[in-house]
XYZ file of C-alpha atoms in Angstrom:
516
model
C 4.215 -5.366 30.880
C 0.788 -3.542 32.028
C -2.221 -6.120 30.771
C -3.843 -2.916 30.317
C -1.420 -1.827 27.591
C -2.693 -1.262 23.936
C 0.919 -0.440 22.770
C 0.247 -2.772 19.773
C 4.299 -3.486 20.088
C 2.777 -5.183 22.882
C 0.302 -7.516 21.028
C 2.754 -8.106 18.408
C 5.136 -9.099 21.286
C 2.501 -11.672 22.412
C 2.438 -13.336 19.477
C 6.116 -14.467 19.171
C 6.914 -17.819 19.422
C 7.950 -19.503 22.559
C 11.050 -20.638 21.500
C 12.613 -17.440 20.324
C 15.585 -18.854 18.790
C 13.679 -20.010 16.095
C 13.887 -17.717 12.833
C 11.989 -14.748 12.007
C 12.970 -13.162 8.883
C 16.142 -14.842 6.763
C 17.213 -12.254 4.335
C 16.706 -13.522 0.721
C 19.251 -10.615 -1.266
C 21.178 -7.739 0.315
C 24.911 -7.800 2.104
C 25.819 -10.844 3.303
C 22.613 -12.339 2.553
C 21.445 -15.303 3.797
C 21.077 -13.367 7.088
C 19.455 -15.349 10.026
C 17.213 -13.422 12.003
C 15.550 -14.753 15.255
C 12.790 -13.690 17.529
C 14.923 -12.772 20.156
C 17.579 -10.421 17.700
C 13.678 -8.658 16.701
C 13.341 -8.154 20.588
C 16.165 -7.034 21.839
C 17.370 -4.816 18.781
C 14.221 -3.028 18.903
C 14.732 -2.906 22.511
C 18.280 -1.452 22.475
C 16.833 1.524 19.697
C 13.541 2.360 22.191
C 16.020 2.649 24.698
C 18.405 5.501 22.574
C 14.939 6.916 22.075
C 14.331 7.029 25.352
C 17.977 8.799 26.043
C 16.999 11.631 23.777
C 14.647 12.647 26.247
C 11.656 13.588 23.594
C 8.401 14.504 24.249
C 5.889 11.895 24.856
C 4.564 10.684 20.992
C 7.024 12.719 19.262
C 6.992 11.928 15.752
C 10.574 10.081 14.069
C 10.616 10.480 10.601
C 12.825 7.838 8.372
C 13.988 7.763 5.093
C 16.006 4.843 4.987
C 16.557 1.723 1.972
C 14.586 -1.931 3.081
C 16.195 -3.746 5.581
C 15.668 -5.553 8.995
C 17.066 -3.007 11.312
C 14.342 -0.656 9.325
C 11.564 -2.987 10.303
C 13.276 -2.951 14.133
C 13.518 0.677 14.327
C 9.575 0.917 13.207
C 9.210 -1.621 16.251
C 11.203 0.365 18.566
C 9.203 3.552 17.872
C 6.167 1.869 18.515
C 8.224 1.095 21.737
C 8.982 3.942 22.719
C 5.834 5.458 22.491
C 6.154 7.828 19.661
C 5.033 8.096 15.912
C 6.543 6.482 13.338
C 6.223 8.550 10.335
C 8.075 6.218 7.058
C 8.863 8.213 3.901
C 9.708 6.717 0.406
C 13.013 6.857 -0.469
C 12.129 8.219 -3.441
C 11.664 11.582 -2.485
C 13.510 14.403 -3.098
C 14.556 17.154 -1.280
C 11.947 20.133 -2.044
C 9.430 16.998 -0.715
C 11.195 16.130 2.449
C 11.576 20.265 3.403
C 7.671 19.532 3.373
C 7.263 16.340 5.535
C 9.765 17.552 8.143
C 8.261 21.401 8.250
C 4.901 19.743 8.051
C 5.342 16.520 10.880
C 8.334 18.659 12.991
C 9.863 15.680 13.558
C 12.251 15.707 17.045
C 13.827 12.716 14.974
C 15.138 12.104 11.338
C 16.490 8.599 9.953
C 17.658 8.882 6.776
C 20.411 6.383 4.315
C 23.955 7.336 4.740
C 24.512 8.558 1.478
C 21.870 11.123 1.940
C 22.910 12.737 5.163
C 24.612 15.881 3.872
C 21.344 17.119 2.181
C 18.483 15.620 4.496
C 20.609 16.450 8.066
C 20.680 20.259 6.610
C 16.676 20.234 5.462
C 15.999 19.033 9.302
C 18.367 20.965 11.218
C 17.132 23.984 9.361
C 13.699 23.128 10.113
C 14.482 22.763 14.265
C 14.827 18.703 14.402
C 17.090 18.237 17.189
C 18.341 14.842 16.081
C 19.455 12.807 12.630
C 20.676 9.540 12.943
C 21.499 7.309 9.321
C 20.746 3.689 8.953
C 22.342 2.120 5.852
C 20.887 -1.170 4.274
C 23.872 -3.055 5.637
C 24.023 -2.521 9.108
C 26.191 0.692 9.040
C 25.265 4.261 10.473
C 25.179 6.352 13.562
C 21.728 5.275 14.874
C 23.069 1.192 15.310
C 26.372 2.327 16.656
C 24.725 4.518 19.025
C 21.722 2.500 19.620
C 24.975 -0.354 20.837
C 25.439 1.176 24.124
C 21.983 0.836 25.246
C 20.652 -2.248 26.636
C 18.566 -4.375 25.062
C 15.540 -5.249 27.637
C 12.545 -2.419 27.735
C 9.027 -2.717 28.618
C 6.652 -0.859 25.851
C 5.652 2.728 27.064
C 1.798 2.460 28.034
C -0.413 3.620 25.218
C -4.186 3.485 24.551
C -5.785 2.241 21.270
C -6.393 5.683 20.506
C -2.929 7.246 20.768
C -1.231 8.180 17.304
C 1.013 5.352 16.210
C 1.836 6.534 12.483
C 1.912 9.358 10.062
C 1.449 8.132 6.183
C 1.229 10.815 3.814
C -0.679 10.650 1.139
C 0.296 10.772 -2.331
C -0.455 13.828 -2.849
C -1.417 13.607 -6.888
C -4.577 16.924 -5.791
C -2.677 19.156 -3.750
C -0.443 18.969 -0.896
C 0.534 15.792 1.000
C -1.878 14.792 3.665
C -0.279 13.158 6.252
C -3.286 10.175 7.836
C -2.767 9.598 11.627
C -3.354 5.610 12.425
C -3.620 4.533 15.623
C -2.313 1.694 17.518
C -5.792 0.343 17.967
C -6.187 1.134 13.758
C -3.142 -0.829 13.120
C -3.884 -3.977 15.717
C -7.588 -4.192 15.058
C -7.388 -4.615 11.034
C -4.065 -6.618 11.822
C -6.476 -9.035 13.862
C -9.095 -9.335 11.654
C -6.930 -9.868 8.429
C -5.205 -12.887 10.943
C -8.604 -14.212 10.728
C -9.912 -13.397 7.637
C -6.742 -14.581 5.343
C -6.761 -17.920 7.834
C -3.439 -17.189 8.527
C -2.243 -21.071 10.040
C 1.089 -22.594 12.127
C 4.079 -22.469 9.700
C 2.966 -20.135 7.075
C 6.230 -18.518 5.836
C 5.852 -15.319 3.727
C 7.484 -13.551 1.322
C 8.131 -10.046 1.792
C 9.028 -8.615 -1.344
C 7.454 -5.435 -0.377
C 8.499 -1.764 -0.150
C 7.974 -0.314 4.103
C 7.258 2.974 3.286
C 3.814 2.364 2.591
C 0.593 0.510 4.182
C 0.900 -2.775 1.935
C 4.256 -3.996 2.990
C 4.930 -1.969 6.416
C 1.393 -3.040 7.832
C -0.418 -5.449 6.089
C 2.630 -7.880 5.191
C 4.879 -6.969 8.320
C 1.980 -7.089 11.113
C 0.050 -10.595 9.487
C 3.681 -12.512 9.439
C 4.470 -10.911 12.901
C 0.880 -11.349 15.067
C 1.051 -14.888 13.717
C 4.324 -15.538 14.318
C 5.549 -16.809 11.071
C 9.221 -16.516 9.570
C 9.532 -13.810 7.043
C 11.950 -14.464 3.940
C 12.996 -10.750 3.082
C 14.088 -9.739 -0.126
C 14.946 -5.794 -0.145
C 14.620 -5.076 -3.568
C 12.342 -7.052 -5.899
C 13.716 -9.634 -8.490
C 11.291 -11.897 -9.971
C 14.346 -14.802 -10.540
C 14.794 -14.655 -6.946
C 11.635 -14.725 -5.529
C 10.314 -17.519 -7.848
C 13.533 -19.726 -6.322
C 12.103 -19.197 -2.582
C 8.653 -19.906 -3.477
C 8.403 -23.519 -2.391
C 10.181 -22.591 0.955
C 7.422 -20.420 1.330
C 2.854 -20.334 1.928
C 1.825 -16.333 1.324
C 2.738 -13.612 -1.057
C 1.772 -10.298 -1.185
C 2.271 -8.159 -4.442
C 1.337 -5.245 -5.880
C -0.303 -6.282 -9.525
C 3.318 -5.487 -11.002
C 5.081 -8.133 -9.052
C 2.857 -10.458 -10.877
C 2.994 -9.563 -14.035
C 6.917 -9.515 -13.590
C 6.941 -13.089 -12.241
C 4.743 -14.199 -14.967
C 7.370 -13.165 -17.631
C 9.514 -16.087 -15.625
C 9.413 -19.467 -18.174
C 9.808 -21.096 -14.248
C 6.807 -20.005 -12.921
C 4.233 -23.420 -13.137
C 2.372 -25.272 -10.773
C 5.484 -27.135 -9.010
C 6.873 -23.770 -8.596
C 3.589 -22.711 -5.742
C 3.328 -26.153 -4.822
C 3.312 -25.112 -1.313
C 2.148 -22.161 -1.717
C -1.423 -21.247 -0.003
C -2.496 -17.861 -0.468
C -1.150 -15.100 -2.924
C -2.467 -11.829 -2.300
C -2.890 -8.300 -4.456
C -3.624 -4.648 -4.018
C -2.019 -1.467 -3.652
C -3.433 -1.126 -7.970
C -5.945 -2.711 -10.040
C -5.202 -5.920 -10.996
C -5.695 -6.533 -15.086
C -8.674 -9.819 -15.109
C -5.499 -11.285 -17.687
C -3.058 -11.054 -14.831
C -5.701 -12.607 -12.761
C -6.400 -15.929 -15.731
C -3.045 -15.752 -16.598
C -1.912 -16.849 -12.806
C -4.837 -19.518 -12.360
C -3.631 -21.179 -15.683
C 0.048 -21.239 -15.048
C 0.189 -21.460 -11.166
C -3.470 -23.359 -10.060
C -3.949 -20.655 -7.671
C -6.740 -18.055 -8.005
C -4.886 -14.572 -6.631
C -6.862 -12.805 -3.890
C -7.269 -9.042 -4.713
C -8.945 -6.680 -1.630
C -8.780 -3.287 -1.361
C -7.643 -0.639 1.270
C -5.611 2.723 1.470
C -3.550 4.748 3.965
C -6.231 6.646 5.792
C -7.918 3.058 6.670
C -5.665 0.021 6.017
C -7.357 -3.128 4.407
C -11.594 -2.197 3.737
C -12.666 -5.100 1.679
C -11.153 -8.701 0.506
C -12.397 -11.335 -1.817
C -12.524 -14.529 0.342
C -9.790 -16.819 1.376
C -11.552 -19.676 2.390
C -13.517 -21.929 -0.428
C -16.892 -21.498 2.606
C -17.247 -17.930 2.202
C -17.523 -17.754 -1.917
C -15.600 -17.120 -4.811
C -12.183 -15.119 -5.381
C -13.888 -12.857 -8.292
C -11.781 -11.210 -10.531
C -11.702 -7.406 -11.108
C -13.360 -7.399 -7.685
C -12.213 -6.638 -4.301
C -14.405 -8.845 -2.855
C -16.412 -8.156 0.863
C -16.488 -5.755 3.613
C -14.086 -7.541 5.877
C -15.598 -8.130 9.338
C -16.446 -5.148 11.488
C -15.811 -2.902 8.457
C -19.012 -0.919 7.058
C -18.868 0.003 3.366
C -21.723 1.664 1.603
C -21.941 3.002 -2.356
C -23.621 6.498 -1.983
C -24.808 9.421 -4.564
C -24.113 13.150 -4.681
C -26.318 13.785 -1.709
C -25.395 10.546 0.186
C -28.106 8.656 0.019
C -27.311 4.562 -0.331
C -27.802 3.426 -4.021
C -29.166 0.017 -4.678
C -26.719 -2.456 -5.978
C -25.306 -2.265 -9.636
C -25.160 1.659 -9.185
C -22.092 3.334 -9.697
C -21.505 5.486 -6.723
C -19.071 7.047 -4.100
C -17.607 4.457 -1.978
C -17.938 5.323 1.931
C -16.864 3.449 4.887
C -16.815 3.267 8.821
C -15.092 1.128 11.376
C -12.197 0.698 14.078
C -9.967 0.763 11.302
C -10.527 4.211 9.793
C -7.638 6.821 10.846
C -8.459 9.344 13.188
C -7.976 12.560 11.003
C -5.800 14.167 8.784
C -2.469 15.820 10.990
C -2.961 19.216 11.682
C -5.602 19.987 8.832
C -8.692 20.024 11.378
C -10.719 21.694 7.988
C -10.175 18.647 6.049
C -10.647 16.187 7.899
C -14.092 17.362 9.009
C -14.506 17.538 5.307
C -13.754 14.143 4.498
C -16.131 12.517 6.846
C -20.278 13.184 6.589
C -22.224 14.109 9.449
C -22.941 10.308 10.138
C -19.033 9.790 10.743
C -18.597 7.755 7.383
C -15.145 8.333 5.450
C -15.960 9.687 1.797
C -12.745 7.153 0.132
C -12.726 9.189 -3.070
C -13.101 6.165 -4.840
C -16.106 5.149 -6.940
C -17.369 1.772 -7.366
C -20.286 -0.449 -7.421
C -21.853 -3.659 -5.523
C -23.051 -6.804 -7.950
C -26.826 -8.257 -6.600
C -24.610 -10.870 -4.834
C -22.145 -8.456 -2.630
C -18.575 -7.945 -4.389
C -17.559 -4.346 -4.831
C -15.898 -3.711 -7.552
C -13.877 -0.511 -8.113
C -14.506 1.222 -10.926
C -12.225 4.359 -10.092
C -11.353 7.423 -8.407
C -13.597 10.465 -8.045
C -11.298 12.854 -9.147
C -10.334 10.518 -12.347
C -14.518 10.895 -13.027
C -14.678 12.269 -16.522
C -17.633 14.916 -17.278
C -17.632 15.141 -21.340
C -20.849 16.998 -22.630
C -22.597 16.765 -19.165
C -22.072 12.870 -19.084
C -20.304 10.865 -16.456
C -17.744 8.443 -18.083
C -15.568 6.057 -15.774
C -12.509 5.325 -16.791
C -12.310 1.763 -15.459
C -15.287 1.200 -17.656
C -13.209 1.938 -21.264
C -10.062 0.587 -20.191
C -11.819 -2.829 -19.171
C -12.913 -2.965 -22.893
C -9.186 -1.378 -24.417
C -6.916 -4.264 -22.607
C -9.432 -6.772 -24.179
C -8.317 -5.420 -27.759
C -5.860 -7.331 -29.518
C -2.657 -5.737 -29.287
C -3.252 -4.064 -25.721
C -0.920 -5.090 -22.922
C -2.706 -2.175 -20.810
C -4.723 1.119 -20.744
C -4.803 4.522 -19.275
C -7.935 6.651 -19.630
C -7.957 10.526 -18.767
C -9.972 13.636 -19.379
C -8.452 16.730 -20.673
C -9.800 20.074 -20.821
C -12.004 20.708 -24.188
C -13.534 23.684 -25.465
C -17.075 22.383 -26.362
C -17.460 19.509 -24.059
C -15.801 20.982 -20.941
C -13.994 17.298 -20.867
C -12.975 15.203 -23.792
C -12.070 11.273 -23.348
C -8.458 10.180 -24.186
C -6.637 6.998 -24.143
C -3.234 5.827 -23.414
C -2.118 2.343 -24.635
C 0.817 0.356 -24.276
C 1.402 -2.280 -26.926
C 2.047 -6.103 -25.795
C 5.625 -7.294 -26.351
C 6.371 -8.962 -29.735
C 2.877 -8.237 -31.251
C 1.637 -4.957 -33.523
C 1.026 -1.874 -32.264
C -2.397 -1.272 -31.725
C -3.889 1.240 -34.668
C -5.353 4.961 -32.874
C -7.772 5.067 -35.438
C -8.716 1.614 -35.761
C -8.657 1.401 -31.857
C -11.616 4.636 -32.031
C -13.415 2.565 -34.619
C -14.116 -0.382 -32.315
C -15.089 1.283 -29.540
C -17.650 2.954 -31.007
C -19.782 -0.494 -32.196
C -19.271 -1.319 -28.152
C -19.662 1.637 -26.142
C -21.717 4.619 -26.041
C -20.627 7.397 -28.265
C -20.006 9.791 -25.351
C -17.098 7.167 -23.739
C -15.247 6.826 -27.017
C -12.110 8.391 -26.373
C -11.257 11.625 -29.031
C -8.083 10.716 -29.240
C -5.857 7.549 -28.642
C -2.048 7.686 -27.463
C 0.402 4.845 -27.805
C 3.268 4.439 -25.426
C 5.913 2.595 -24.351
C 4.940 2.451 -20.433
C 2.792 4.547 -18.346
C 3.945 6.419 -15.400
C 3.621 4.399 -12.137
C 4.686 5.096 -8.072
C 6.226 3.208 -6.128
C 3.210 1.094 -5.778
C 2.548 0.376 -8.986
C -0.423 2.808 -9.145
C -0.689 4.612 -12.457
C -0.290 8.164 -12.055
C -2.741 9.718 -14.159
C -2.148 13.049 -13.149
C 0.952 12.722 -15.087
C -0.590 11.652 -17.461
C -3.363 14.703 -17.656
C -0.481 17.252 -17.506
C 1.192 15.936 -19.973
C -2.277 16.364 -22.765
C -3.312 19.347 -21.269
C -3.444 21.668 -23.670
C -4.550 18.995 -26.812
C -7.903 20.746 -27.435
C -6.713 24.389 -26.636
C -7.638 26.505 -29.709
C-alpha cells in the first residue's frame, strides 16, 4: 500500500487491530443474529466486492449508488467503494420511485445496489436512465452482488487517491427545491473522522452501539468511521428497538442517537443508572434535542448527553465538550468549534456580530465539502467571497463561547416587518404544562405578509393543552409580535428519517389559513 495514499479506506485500514480475529461488529437483531464479525471478514469481504468493482471495468471515481436495508455487508460494500476508488453515493430506503428516477438521472450512476424486493422497479428506473449495472443486497446475506462478489478474491490494495478526490455523494433533503447532492472528500471524511477521535477521547476498548440508520452522515460517518479509526467492536442493531438496545448497554461505552432514540429509551422503566454503568459517552444530533430530554437523562442515567452539531455538506462543525477540562456539556447548546473548524455568526451583509446576536451561522475548514455535484451556480452561491460556507442555519454565541442554534434561515418568520425565530417560542411552548413538544411555522397572511402559528403535541396521560389558553400565556412572556395567531394540537408532528421535524409539511399543510 503506497504511504502516499489518502484513500481514507487506507487510514481506516491502519487502524485495525493487530490481531484481526478479534470482533468488529456482533450483530445485536436481524437473521441469525448474534452474528460474529471480525476484522479480517471487514477486510477481505470488502476486498472480494472492490475486486467485482474492479471486473466491471468502470471509469475511474464512478459513482455506485445503493439503496439497500442496514446490514454489515452494507457497511462492507461502502468500504469496498472507497476501495475501489469510486463514489459512494447511499440513498434512504425510504424513497420512492419518482425520487430515485432523480438521484440516478441526476448522479448517472455506472452502478445501482438496491434490496431484493425492490429490483423489478429500481433495475427498470436505472436501466432506463443508461446504468450499466444493478446488483441487490438483501439484509440477510442474499442477492446477486455477494454471490457474484464470491468469485473474486479477497486480497486488494486500495486504488491511490488524494485527499481531494470525491469519496461521497449525500443529497440533501431537499425540503426548498430539488435535492442537492454534497460531494465529500476522502480528506473531508478522514480529517473530521480524526479530530472527532480526539475530541470525543475515543480510548482502548470502547464498544459502541450502532443503532443508527447508513444512509445519512450521523450513522454512515460519524458512528461508522469513530468505532472503525479507533478500532473498537461495533454491536449493530439494524433497526432500532429501545428494549434491545437498553439490554446491550452495559456490554457497551458510546451511543450515538438522534434526540428520538432518547426519548424512546427513556419511556423504558429499565433505563437507571446500573443500566449505563459502563457507559462513557452518549452522544446527540442529527435534531434539536428538547433541554427535558437533556434533565430527564442526567436524572435517570447520571450521564449528561453530549449534543454537537453538523450536516451533510460539512460533517460534525461544533460539539459541547467531552472531557470535564474543556467546560461544561450545556444544554440546548451545541457546544464549540471543534478544532481546526472556523465558525462565525454573521448579518445580512456578512459582517461578524458580537456575541448574544442572533445571526447567520458560517463556517470554514478541511471539513467543508467541496461543492454541490454538477450545480457550479450554487455552489458559488453558497460560499462568500472569503470562502466561508453560508449553513442556512441561524444561531447565536453566549459571552462565554457555546453556539446555540436557534434555527434555520428559511424557517425565519417575517410577521409585520419583524424577525421571529421559531426556536425562540417553542423553547417557551414545551415549558407549558401539558406540552410534550412544539412546532412553530409562518404561513402566508394578508396584512402581516407572515403570521406566527403553533403546533403542539400533548404529553401522554395528561390534558390537552388549551389553543386559547396556550395564546393567553404567551402573551404575559413574549413580545406581542411572536405570539402565535393561531395554535394547532396534534397527535405527532411529521419527522424524516432523522428525526428532524419537517416543517415544510407542516407549512403546506396551513397554507391557505389566512387566505380571504
Amino acid at each position: 500500500m503506497p504511504s502516499l495514499n489518502q484513500n481514507l479506506y487506507a487510514a481506516l485500514r491502519a487502524a485495525f487491530p493487530a490481531d484481526l480475529d478479534l470482533t468488529a461488529i456482533e450483530t445485536g437483531d436481524g437473521p441469525g443474529a448474534p452474528l460474529h464479525y471480525t476484522w479480517r471478514d471487514l477486510e477481505r469481504g470488502s476486498a472480494m466486492i472492490a475486486n467485482l468493482l474492479a471486473s466491471l471495468a468502470l471509469p475511474p471515481a464512478s459513482r455506485v449508488a445503493v439503496q439497500v436495508d442496514k446490514s454489515v455487508e452494507a457497511l462492507m460494500l461502502y468500504l469496498a467503494v472507497l476501495r475501489a476508488g469510486h463514489v459512494y453515493l447511499p440513498l434512504n430506503n425510504a424513497y420512492q420511485a419518482a425520487e430515485i428516477e432523480y438521484f440516478v438521472g441526476n448522479a448517472e450512476p455506472a452502478v445501482v445496489v438496491c434490496a431484493p424486493k425492490a429490483f423489478g422497479w429500481v433495475s427498470k428506473i436505472a436501466f432506463q436512465a443508461g446504468t450499466p449495472h444493478v446488483f441487490t443486497l438483501g439484509d440477510d446475506r442474499s442477492g446477486t452482488l455477494l454471490d457474484r462478489a464470491s468469485f473474486h478474491g479477497d486480497v486488494q490494495d486500495p486504488v491511490a487517491r488524494r485527499a481531494d478526490d470525491l469519496a461521497a455523494i449525500l443529497y440533501t433533503s431537499g425540503t426548498t427545491g430539488r435535492s442537492k447532492g454534497a460531494m465529500l472528500t476522502h480528506g473531508n471524511l478522514l480529517s473530521n473522522a480524526r479530530v472527532l477521535k480526539d475530541y470525543w477521547d475515543w480510548k482502548p476498548g470502547d464498544v459502541l452501539i450502532h443503532a443508527l440508520p447508513i444512509f445519512h452522515v450521523h450513522g454512515l460517518f460519524v458512528a461508522s468511521h469513530g468505532a472503525l479509526l479507533n478500532g473498537s467492536r461495533m454491536i449493530w442493531f439494524a433497526k432500532y428497538d429501545p428494549k434491545a438496545v437498553l439490554a446491550r448497554l452495559p456490554e457497551a461505552t458510546v451511543f450515538m442517537g438522534v434526540p428520538t432514540l432518547y426519548v424512546r429509551l427513556l419511556g423504558e422503566p429499565g433505563l437507571d443508572r446500573q443500566a449505563c454503568r459502563n457507559m462513557r459517552l452518549f452522544i446527540s444530533g442529527s435534531a434539536p434535542l428538547l433541554i427535558e430530554t437533556f434533565t430527564d437523562w442526567q436524572q435517570r442515567t447520571g450521564h449528561t448527553i453530549l449534543e454537537r452539531y453538523g450536516m451533510s455538506e460539512t460533517v460534525m462543525l461544533t460539539s459541547n465538550p467531552c472531557k470535564a477540562a474543556d467546560g461544561e456539556r450545556r444544554g440546548g447548546t451545541v457546544g464549540f468549534p471543534l478544532p481546526g473548524v472556523g465558525v462565525r455568526i454573521v448579518d445580512e451583509r456578512n459582517l461578524p456580530l458580537p456575541p448574544g446576536e442572533i445571526g447567520n451561522i458560517q463556517v470554514k475548514g478541511p471539513n467543508v465539502f467541496k461543492g454541490y455535484w454538477r450545480m457550479p451556480e450554487k455552489t458559488a452561491d453558497e460560499f462568500t467571497d472569503d470562502a466561508w460556507f453560508k449553513t442556512g442555519d441561524v444561531g447565536r454565541f453566549d459571552a462565554d463561547g457555546y453556539l446555540s442554534i436557534v434555527g434555520r434561515s428559511k424557517d425565519l418568520i417575517i410577521s409585520g416587518g419583524y424577525n421571529v425565530y421559531p426556536a425562540e417560542i417553542e423553547g417557551v411552548l414545551n415549558e407549558m404544562p401539558g406540552v410534550a413538544e412544539s412546532a412553530v411555522i409562518g404561513v402566508p397572511h394578508p396584512d402581516f405578509g407572515e403570521a406566527v402559528v403553533a403546533v403542539l403535541v400533548p404529553r401522554p396521560g395528561e390534558p390537552a393543552p388549551e389553543p386559547a389558553a396556550v395564546i393567553a400565556a404567551l402573551k404575559g412572556r413574549i413580545a406581542n409580535f411572536k405570539v402565535p395567531k393561531q395554535v394547532f394540537v396534534e397527535t405527532e408532528l411529521p419527522r424524516n428519517a432523522m428525526g428532524k421535524v419537517q416543517k415544510n409539511l407542516l407549512r403546506d399543510r396551513h397554507q391557505g389559513l389566512f387566505a380571504a
